[in-house]
PDB file of C-alpha atoms and ligand atoms in Angstrom:
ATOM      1  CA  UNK A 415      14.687 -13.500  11.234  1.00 84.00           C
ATOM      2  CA  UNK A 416      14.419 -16.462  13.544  1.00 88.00           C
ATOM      3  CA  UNK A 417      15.559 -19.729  12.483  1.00 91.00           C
ATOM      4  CA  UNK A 418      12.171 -21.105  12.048  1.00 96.00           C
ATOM      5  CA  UNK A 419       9.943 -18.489  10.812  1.00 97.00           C
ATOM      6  CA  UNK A 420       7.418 -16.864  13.171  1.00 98.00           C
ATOM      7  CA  UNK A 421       3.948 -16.286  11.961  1.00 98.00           C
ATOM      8  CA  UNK A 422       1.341 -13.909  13.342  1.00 98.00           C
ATOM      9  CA  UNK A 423      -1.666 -14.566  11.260  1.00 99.00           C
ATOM     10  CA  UNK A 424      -4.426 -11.412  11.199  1.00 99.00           C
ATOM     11  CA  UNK A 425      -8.144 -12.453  10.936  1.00 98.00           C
ATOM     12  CA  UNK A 426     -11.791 -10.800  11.096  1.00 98.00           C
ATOM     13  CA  UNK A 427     -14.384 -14.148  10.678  1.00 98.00           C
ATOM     14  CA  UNK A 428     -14.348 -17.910   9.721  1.00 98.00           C
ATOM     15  CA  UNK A 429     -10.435 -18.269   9.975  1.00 98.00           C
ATOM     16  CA  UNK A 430     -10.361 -20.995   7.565  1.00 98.00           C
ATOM     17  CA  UNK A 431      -7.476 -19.319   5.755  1.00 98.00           C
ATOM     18  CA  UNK A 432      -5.327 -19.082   9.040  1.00 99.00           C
ATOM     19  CA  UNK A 433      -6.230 -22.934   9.835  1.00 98.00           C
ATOM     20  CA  UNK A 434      -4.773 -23.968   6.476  1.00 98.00           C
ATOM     21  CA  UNK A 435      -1.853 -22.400   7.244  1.00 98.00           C
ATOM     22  CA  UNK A 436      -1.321 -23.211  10.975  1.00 98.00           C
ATOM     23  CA  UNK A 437      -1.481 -27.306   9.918  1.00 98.00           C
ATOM     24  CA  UNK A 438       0.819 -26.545   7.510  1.00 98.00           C
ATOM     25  CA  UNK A 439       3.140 -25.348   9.951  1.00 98.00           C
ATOM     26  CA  UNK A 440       2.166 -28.346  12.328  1.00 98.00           C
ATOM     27  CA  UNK A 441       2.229 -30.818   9.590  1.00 97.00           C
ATOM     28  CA  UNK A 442       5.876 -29.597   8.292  1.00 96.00           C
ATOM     29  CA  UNK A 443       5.135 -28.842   4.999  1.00 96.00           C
ATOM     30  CA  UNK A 444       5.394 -24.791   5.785  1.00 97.00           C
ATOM     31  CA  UNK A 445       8.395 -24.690   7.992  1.00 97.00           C
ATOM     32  CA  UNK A 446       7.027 -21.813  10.114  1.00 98.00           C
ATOM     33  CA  UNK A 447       5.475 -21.242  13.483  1.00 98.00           C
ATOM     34  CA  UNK A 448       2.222 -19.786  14.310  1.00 98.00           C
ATOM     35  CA  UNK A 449       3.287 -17.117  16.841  1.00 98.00           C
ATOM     36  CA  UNK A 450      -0.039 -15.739  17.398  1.00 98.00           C
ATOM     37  CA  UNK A 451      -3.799 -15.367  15.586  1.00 99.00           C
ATOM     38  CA  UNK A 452      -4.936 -11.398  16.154  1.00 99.00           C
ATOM     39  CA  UNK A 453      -8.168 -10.419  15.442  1.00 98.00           C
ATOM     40  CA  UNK A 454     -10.314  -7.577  16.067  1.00 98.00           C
ATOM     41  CA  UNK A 455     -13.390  -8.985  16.154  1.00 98.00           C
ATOM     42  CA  UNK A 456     -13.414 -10.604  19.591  1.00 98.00           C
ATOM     43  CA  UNK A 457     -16.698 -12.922  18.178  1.00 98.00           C
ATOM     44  CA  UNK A 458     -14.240 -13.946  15.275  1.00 98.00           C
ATOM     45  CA  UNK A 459     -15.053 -17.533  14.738  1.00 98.00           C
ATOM     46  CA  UNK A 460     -11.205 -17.813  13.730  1.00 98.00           C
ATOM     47  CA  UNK A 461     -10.309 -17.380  17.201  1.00 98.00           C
ATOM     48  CA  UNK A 462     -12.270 -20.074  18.592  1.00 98.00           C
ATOM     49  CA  UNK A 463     -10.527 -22.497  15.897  1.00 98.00           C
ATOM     50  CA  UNK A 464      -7.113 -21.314  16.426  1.00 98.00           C
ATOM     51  CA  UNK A 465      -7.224 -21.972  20.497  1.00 98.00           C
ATOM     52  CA  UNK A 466      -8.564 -25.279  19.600  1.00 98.00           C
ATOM     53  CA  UNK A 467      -5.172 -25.396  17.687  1.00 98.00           C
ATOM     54  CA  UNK A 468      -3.512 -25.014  20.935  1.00 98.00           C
ATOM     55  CA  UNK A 469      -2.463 -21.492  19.410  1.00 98.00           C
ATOM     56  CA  UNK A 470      -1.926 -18.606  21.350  1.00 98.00           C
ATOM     57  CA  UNK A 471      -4.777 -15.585  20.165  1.00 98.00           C
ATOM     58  CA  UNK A 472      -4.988 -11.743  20.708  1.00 98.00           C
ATOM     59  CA  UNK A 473      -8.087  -9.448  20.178  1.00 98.00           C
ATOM     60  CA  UNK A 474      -7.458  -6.407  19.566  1.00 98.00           C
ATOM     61  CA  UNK A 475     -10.546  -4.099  19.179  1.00 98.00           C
ATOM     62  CA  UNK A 476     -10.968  -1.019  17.085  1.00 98.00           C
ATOM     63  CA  UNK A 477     -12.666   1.952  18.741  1.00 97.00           C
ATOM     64  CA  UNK A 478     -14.323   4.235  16.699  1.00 96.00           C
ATOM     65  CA  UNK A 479     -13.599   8.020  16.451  1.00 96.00           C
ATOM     66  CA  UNK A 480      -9.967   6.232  16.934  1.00 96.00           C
ATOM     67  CA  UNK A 481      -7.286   7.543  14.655  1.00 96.00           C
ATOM     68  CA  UNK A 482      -6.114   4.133  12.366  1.00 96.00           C
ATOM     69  CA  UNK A 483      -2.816   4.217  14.014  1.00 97.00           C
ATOM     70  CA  UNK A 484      -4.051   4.319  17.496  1.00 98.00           C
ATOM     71  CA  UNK A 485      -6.130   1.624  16.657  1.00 98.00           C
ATOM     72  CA  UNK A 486      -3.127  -0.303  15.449  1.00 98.00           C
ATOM     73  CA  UNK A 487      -0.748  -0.036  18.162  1.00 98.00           C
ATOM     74  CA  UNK A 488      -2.250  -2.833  20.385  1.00 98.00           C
ATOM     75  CA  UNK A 489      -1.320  -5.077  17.404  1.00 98.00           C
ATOM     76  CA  UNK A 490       2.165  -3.478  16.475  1.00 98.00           C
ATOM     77  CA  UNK A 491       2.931  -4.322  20.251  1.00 98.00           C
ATOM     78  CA  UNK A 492       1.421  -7.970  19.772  1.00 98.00           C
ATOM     79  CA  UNK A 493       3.921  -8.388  16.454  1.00 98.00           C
ATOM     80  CA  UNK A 494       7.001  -7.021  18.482  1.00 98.00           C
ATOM     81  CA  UNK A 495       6.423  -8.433  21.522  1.00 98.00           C
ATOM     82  CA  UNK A 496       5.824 -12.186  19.844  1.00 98.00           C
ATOM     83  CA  UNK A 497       9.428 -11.825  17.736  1.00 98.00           C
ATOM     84  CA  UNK A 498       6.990 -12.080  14.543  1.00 98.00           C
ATOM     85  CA  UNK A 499       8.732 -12.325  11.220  1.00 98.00           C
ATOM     86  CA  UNK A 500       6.107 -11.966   9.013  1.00 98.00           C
ATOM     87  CA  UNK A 501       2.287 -10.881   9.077  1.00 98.00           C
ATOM     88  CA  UNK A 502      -0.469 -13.274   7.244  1.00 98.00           C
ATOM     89  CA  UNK A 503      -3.524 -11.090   6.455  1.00 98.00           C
ATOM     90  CA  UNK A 504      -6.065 -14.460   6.275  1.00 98.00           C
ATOM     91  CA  UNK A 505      -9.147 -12.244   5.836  1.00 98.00           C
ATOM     92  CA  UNK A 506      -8.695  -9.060   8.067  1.00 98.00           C
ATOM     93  CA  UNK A 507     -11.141  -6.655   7.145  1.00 96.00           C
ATOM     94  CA  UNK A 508      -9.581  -3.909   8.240  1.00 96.00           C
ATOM     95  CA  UNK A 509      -7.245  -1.385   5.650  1.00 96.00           C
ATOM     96  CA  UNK A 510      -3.477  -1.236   7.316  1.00 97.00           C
ATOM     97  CA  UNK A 511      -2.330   2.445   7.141  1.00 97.00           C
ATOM     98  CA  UNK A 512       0.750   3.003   5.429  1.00 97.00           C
ATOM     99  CA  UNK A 513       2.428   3.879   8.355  1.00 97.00           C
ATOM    100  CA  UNK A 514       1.846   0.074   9.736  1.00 98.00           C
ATOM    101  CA  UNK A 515       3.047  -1.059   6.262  1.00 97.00           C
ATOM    102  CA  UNK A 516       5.989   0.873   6.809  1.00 97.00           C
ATOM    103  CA  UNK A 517       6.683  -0.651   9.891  1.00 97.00           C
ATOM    104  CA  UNK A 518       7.407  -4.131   8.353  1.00 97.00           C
ATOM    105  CA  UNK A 519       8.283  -3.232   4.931  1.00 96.00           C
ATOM    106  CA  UNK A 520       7.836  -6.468   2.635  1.00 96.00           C
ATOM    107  CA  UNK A 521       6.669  -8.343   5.570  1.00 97.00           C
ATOM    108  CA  UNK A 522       3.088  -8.122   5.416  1.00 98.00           C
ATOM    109  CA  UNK A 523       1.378 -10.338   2.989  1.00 98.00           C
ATOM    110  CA  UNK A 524      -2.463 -10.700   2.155  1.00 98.00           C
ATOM    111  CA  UNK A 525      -4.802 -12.642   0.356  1.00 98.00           C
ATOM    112  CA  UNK A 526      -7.579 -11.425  -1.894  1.00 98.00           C
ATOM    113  CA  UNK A 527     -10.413 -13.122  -3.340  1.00 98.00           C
ATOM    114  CA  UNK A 528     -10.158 -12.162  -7.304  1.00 98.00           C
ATOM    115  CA  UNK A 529      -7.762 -11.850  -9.775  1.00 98.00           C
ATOM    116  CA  UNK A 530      -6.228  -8.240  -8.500  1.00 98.00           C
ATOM    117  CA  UNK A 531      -6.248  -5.595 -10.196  1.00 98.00           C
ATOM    118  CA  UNK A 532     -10.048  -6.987 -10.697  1.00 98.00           C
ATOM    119  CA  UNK A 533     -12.714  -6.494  -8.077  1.00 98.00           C
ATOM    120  CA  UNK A 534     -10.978  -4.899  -5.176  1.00 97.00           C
ATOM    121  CA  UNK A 535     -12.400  -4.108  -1.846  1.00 96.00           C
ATOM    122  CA  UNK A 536     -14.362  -6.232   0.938  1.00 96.00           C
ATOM    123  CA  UNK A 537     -17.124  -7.770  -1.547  1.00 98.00           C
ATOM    124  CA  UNK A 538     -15.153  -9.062  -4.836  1.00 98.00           C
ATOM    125  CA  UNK A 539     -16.724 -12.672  -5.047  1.00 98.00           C
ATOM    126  CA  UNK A 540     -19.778 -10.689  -4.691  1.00 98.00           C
ATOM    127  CA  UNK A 541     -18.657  -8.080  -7.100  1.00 98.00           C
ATOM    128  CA  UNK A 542     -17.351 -10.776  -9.853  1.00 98.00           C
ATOM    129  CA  UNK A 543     -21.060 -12.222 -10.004  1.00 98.00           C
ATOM    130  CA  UNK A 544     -22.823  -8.877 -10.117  1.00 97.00           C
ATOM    131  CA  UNK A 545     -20.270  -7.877 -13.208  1.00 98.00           C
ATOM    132  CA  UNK A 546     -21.311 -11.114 -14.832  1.00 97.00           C
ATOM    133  CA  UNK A 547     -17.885 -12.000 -15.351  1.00 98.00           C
ATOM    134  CA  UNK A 548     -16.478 -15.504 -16.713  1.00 97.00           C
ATOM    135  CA  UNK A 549     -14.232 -16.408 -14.314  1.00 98.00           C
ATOM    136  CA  UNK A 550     -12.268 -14.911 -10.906  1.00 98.00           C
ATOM    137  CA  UNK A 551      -9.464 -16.289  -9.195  1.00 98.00           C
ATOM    138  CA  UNK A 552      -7.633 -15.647  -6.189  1.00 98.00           C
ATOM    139  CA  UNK A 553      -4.403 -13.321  -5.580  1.00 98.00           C
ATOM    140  CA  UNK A 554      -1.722 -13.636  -2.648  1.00 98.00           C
ATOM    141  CA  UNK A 555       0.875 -10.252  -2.681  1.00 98.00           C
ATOM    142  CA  UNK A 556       2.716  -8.300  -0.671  1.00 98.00           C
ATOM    143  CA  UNK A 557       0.727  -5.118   1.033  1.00 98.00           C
ATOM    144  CA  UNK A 558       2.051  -1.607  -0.178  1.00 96.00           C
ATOM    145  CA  UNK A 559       0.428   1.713   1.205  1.00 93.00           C
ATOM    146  CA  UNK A 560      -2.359   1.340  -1.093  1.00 92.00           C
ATOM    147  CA  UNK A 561      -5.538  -0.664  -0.368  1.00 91.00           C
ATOM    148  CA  UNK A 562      -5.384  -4.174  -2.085  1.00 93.00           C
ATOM    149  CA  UNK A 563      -2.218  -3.573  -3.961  1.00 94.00           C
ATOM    150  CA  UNK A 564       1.145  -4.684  -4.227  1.00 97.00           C
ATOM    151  CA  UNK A 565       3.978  -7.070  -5.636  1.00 98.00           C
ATOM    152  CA  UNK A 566       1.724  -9.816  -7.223  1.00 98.00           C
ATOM    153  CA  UNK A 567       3.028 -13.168  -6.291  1.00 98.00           C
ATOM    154  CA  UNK A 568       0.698 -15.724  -7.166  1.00 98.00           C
ATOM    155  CA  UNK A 569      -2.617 -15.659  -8.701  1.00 98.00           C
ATOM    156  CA  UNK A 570      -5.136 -18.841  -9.749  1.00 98.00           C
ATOM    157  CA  UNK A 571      -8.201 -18.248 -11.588  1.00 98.00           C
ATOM    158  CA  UNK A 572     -11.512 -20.047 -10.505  1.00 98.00           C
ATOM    159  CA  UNK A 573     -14.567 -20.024 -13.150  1.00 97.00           C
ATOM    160  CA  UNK A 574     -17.686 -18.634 -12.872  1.00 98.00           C
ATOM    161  CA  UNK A 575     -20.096 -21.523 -13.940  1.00 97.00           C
ATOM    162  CA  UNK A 576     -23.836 -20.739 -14.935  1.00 95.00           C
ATOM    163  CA  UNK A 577     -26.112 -20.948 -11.619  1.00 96.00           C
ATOM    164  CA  UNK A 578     -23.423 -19.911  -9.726  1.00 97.00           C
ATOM    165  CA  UNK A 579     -24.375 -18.238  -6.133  1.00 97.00           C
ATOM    166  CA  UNK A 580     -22.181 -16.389  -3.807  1.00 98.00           C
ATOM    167  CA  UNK A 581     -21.710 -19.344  -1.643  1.00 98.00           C
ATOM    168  CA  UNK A 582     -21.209 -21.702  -4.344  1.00 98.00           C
ATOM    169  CA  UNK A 583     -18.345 -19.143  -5.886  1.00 98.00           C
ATOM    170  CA  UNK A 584     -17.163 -18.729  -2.426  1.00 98.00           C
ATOM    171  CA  UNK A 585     -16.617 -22.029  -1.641  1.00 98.00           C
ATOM    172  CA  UNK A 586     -14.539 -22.957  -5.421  1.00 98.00           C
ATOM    173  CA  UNK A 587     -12.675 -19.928  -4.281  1.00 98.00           C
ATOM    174  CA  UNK A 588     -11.850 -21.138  -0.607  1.00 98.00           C
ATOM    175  CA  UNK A 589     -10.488 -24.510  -1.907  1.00 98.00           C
ATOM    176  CA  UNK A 590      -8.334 -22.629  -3.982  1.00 98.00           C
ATOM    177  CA  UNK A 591      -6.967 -20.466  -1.394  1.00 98.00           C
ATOM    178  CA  UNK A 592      -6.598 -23.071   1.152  1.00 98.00           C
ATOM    179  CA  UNK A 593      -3.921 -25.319  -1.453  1.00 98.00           C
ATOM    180  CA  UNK A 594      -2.291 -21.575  -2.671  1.00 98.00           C
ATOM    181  CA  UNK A 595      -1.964 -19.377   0.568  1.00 98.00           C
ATOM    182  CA  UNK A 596       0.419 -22.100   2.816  1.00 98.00           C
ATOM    183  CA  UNK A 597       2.505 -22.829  -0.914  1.00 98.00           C
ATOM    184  CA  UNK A 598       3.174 -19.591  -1.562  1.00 98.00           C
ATOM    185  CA  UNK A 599       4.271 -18.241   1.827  1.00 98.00           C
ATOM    186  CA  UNK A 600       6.676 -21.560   1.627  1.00 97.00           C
ATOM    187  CA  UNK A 601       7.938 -19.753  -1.857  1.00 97.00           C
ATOM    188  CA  UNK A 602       8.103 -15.664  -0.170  1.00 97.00           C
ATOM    189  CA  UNK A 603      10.031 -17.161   3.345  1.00 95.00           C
ATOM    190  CA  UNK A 604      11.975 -20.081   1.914  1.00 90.00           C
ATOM    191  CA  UNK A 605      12.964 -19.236  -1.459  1.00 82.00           C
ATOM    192  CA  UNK A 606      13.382 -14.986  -0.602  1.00 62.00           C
ATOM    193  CA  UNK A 607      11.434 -13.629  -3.541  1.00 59.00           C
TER     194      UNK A 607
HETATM  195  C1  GAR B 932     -11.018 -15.116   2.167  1.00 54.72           C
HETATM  196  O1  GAR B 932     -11.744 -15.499   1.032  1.00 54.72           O
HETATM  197  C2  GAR B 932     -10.071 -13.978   1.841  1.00 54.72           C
HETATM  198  O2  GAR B 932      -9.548 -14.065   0.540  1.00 54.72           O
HETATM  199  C3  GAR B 932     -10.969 -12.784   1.993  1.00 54.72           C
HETATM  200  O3  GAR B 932     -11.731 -13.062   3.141  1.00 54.72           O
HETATM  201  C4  GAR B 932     -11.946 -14.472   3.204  1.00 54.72           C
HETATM  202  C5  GAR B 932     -11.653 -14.937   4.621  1.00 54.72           C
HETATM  203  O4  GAR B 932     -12.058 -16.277   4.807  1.00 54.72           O
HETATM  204  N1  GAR B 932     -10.220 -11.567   2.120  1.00 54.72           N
HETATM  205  C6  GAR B 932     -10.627 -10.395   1.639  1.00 54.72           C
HETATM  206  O5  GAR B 932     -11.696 -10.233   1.068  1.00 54.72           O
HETATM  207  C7  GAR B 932      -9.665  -9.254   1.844  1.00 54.72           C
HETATM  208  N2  GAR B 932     -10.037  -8.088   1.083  1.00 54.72           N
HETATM  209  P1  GAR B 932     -11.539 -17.105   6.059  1.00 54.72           P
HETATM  210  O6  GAR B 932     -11.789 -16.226   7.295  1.00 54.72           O
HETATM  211  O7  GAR B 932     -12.365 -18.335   6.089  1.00 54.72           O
HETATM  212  O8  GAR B 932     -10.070 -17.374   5.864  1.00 54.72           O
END
């Protein structure tokens, strides 16, 4: 592990996840650095906001009739290349394989939008609404081989309040992520849980 923490955050859109986290690396209050932002969506509107950051950004495209893994070696090389320490999932859409996971065992940590086990999979504020439920939340863990699993280490519920739209939900959910994603990676790198 380096002496200050090295970061390689892993997005697929807005990036507003990763740019919580990089100020709080800037700002001090996550003593971490930012090593790189990979994406595979090269239109990823997370990369644009990350290079205004002054941070350094990878795209690394997945081809299709492309085994996972092959897929996932241009980013394995990024991580090992960069001296990365520990890999922020901050809204990559794309399912690790296991053998990835394996690669950095403990190391990779993700963010979903509900209160895991709840509403797993790429639409869960969607997926809260359409089960009418009362209220959601957010849930940062660490990845295991299975798809939105793992050790559980912080979860915050949001309501649902009548009238409530996806992008109304979305947004109560953001805020929420945005205060618990740069606190709890302080608590998994600083205080070794
Ligand atoms: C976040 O809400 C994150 O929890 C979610 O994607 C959004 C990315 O927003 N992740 C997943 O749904 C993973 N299954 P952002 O690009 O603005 O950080």
């Amino acid at each position: 592990m380096n002496a200050t923490p090295r970061l390689a955050i892993l997005i697929s859109g807005t990036g507003s996840n990763m740019e919580a986290i990089a100020r709080a690396c800037r700002d001090g209050s996550l003593d971490a650095k930012t090593a790189v932002v990979i994406s595979d969506n090269p239109n990823a509107e997370g990369l644009r906001r990350a290079r205004r950051m002054g941070i350094d950004t990878a795209v690394c495209r997945y081809r299709r009739g492309v085994p996972r893994e092959e897929n996932e070696a241009p980013i394995v090389e990024e991580i090992r290349s960069r001296g990365v320490d520990w890999i922020v999932l901050a809204g990559f859409m794309k399912v690790l394989t296991p053998s990835f996971v394996r690669e950095f065992p403990g190391r990779v940590i993700n963010i979903h939008p509900s209160i895991l086990p709840a509403f797993p999979g790429a639409h869960a504020i969607r997926d809260a609404l359409a089960a009418g439920a009362d209220f959601t939340g957010v849930t940062v863990h660490i990845v295991d081989e299975l798809v939105d699993h793992g050790p559980i280490i912080a979860q915050e519920e949001a309501s649902i309040l009548p009238g409530d739209t996806e992008e109304t939900l979305a947004a109560r959910i953001h805020a929420i992520e945005h205060r618990l994603y740069p606190r709890t990676l302080r608590q998994i790198i600083h205080e070794d849980i």
